[in-house]
mmCIF file of C-alpha atoms in Angstrom:
data_model
loop_
_atom_site.group_PDB
_atom_site.id
_atom_site.type_symbol
_atom_site.label_atom_id
_atom_site.label_comp_id
_atom_site.label_asym_id
_atom_site.label_seq_id
_atom_site.Cartn_x
_atom_site.Cartn_y
_atom_site.Cartn_z
ATOM 1 C CA LYS C 1 82.284 105.125 4.279
ATOM 2 C CA MET C 2 80.411 105.583 1.045
ATOM 3 C CA TYR C 3 82.025 108.994 0.514
ATOM 4 C CA ASP C 4 85.482 107.436 0.838
ATOM 5 C CA GLN C 5 84.606 104.836 -1.787
ATOM 6 C CA MET C 6 83.066 107.374 -4.148
ATOM 7 C CA CYS C 7 86.167 109.580 -3.928
ATOM 8 C CA GLU C 8 88.161 106.813 -5.554
ATOM 9 C CA LEU C 9 85.789 106.340 -8.495
ATOM 10 C CA PRO C 10 86.390 108.226 -11.726
ATOM 11 C CA PRO C 11 85.564 110.847 -12.702
ATOM 12 C CA PRO C 12 86.125 113.075 -9.675
ATOM 13 C CA CYS C 13 83.115 115.190 -8.709
ATOM 14 C CA LEU C 14 83.598 118.567 -7.027
ATOM 15 C CA ASP C 15 79.910 118.864 -6.162
ATOM 16 C CA MET C 16 80.137 115.649 -4.152
ATOM 17 C CA HIS C 17 82.930 117.114 -2.010
ATOM 18 C CA LYS C 18 81.029 120.363 -1.505
ATOM 19 C CA LYS C 19 77.871 118.488 -0.515
ATOM 20 C CA MET C 20 79.807 116.323 1.937
ATOM 21 C CA VAL C 21 81.403 119.406 3.526
ATOM 22 C CA TYR C 22 77.934 120.899 3.891
ATOM 23 C CA LEU C 23 76.419 117.717 5.353
ATOM 24 C CA GLU C 24 79.265 117.295 7.822
ATOM 25 C CA SER C 25 79.147 120.952 8.857
ATOM 26 C CA ILE C 26 75.439 120.904 9.757
ATOM 27 C CA GLN C 27 75.797 117.972 12.125
ATOM 28 C CA PRO C 28 75.107 118.808 15.793
ATOM 29 C CA SER C 29 78.700 117.874 16.555
ATOM 30 C CA MET C 30 80.805 118.731 13.522
ATOM 31 C CA ASN C 31 83.567 116.232 12.821
ATOM 32 C CA MET C 32 86.405 118.667 12.062
ATOM 33 C CA LYS C 33 88.702 115.903 10.860
ATOM 34 C CA ARG C 34 86.087 114.719 8.375
ATOM 35 C CA VAL C 35 85.334 118.214 7.029
ATOM 36 C CA ARG C 36 89.060 118.861 6.713
ATOM 37 C CA GLN C 37 89.452 115.572 4.832
ATOM 38 C CA CYS C 38 86.729 116.575 2.343
ATOM 39 C CA HIS C 39 88.460 119.899 1.692
ATOM 40 C CA THR C 40 91.841 118.199 1.333
ATOM 41 C CA ILE C 41 90.539 115.679 -1.196
ATOM 42 C CA ALA C 42 88.791 118.428 -3.186
ATOM 43 C CA CYS C 43 92.059 120.377 -3.298
ATOM 44 C CA ALA C 44 94.004 117.291 -4.360
ATOM 45 C CA GLN C 45 91.559 116.470 -7.160
ATOM 46 C CA PHE C 46 90.699 119.976 -8.378
ATOM 47 C CA GLY C 47 93.368 122.274 -6.950
ATOM 48 C CA PHE C 48 95.332 122.564 -10.184
ATOM 49 C CA LEU C 49 92.459 124.324 -11.926
ATOM 50 C CA ASN C 50 90.174 125.686 -9.247
ATOM 51 C CA VAL C 51 90.958 128.609 -6.942
ATOM 52 C CA ASP C 52 87.679 128.167 -5.068
ATOM 53 C CA VAL C 53 88.618 124.807 -3.527
ATOM 54 C CA TRP C 54 91.627 126.450 -1.901
ATOM 55 C CA MET C 55 89.601 129.438 -0.744
ATOM 56 C CA ASP C 56 86.874 127.216 0.700
ATOM 57 C CA HIS C 57 89.487 125.262 2.631
ATOM 58 C CA CYS C 58 91.112 128.455 3.942
ATOM 59 C CA LYS C 59 87.772 129.961 4.959
ATOM 60 C CA PHE C 60 86.846 126.779 6.822
ATOM 61 C CA GLU C 61 90.085 126.849 8.811
ATOM 62 C CA ILE C 62 89.905 130.602 9.464
ATOM 63 C CA ASN C 63 86.264 130.609 10.551
ATOM 64 C CA VAL C 64 85.744 127.321 12.387
ATOM 65 C CA GLY C 65 88.880 125.252 12.141
ATOM 66 C CA ASP C 66 92.497 125.829 13.075
ATOM 67 C CA SER C 67 93.862 129.120 11.747
ATOM 68 C CA ASP C 68 97.402 127.757 12.159
ATOM 69 C CA ARG C 69 96.689 125.409 9.233
ATOM 70 C CA VAL C 70 95.966 128.287 6.859
ATOM 71 C CA SER C 71 99.626 128.921 6.007
ATOM 72 C CA GLU C 72 100.036 125.275 4.973
ATOM 73 C CA ILE C 73 96.985 125.526 2.703
ATOM 74 C CA TYR C 74 98.328 128.803 1.279
ATOM 75 C CA TRP C 75 101.652 127.199 0.336
ATOM 76 C CA ARG C 76 99.957 124.152 -1.185
ATOM 77 C CA ALA C 77 97.780 126.478 -3.278
ATOM 78 C CA ARG C 78 100.845 128.407 -4.390
ATOM 79 C CA LYS C 79 102.545 125.182 -5.420
ATOM 80 C CA ASN C 80 99.545 123.808 -7.335
ATOM 81 C CA LEU C 81 97.964 126.819 -9.030
ATOM 82 C CA SER C 82 99.291 128.520 -12.152
ATOM 83 C CA PRO C 83 100.828 131.971 -11.565
ATOM 84 C CA GLN C 84 97.701 133.676 -12.934
ATOM 85 C CA GLN C 85 95.383 131.527 -10.800
ATOM 86 C CA PHE C 86 97.553 132.152 -7.773
ATOM 87 C CA GLU C 87 97.178 135.919 -8.281
ATOM 88 C CA THR C 88 93.399 135.442 -8.134
ATOM 89 C CA PHE C 89 93.782 133.279 -5.043
ATOM 90 C CA LEU C 90 96.056 135.858 -3.420
ATOM 91 C CA SER C 91 93.546 138.670 -3.973
ATOM 92 C CA GLU C 92 90.728 136.653 -2.416
ATOM 93 C CA PHE C 93 92.961 135.314 0.344
ATOM 94 C CA SER C 94 94.055 138.826 1.327
ATOM 95 C CA LEU C 95 90.441 139.924 1.565
ATOM 96 C CA VAL C 96 89.439 136.914 3.677
ATOM 97 C CA ARG C 97 92.403 137.415 6.017
ATOM 98 C CA THR C 98 91.394 141.057 6.464
ATOM 99 C CA ILE C 99 87.723 140.282 7.097
ATOM 100 C CA PRO C 100 87.618 136.577 8.125
ATOM 101 C CA HIS C 101 83.855 136.085 7.918
ATOM 102 C CA ILE C 102 83.506 137.460 4.386
ATOM 103 C CA ASP C 103 82.287 135.151 1.653
ATOM 104 C CA THR C 104 84.087 135.901 -1.617
ATOM 105 C CA ASP C 105 81.524 133.984 -3.689
ATOM 106 C CA PRO C 106 79.447 136.610 -5.542
ATOM 107 C CA ASP C 107 76.616 134.083 -5.939
ATOM 108 C CA SER C 108 76.384 133.471 -2.211
ATOM 109 C CA PRO C 109 73.005 134.372 -0.650
ATOM 110 C CA GLU C 110 74.824 136.508 1.942
ATOM 111 C CA ASN C 111 76.113 138.743 -0.852
ATOM 112 C CA SER C 112 72.687 139.425 -2.404
#
């Protein structure tokens, strides 16, 4: 409930969405609808400037969600990102589709 209220308050905060995704995903019984909602809101608020929000959403659906939703996310990213940003997205997306479990974040602990 509090997350829903905070989403409506300016200014938007990407870290809040990321933290909520994390908190929801570590629950014993992950609420897929809730995690998906957090990703969707992050994309709506930051998807014009941030390739990572789209990639995070795609990786969630590919790895633990519904892979059929990935094409919808792809087309929304294409519509919202600049051509240059979309090229970056496309490179990362192609890699993730080839090796679904890969994390494209160079700062990720798994990539150390």
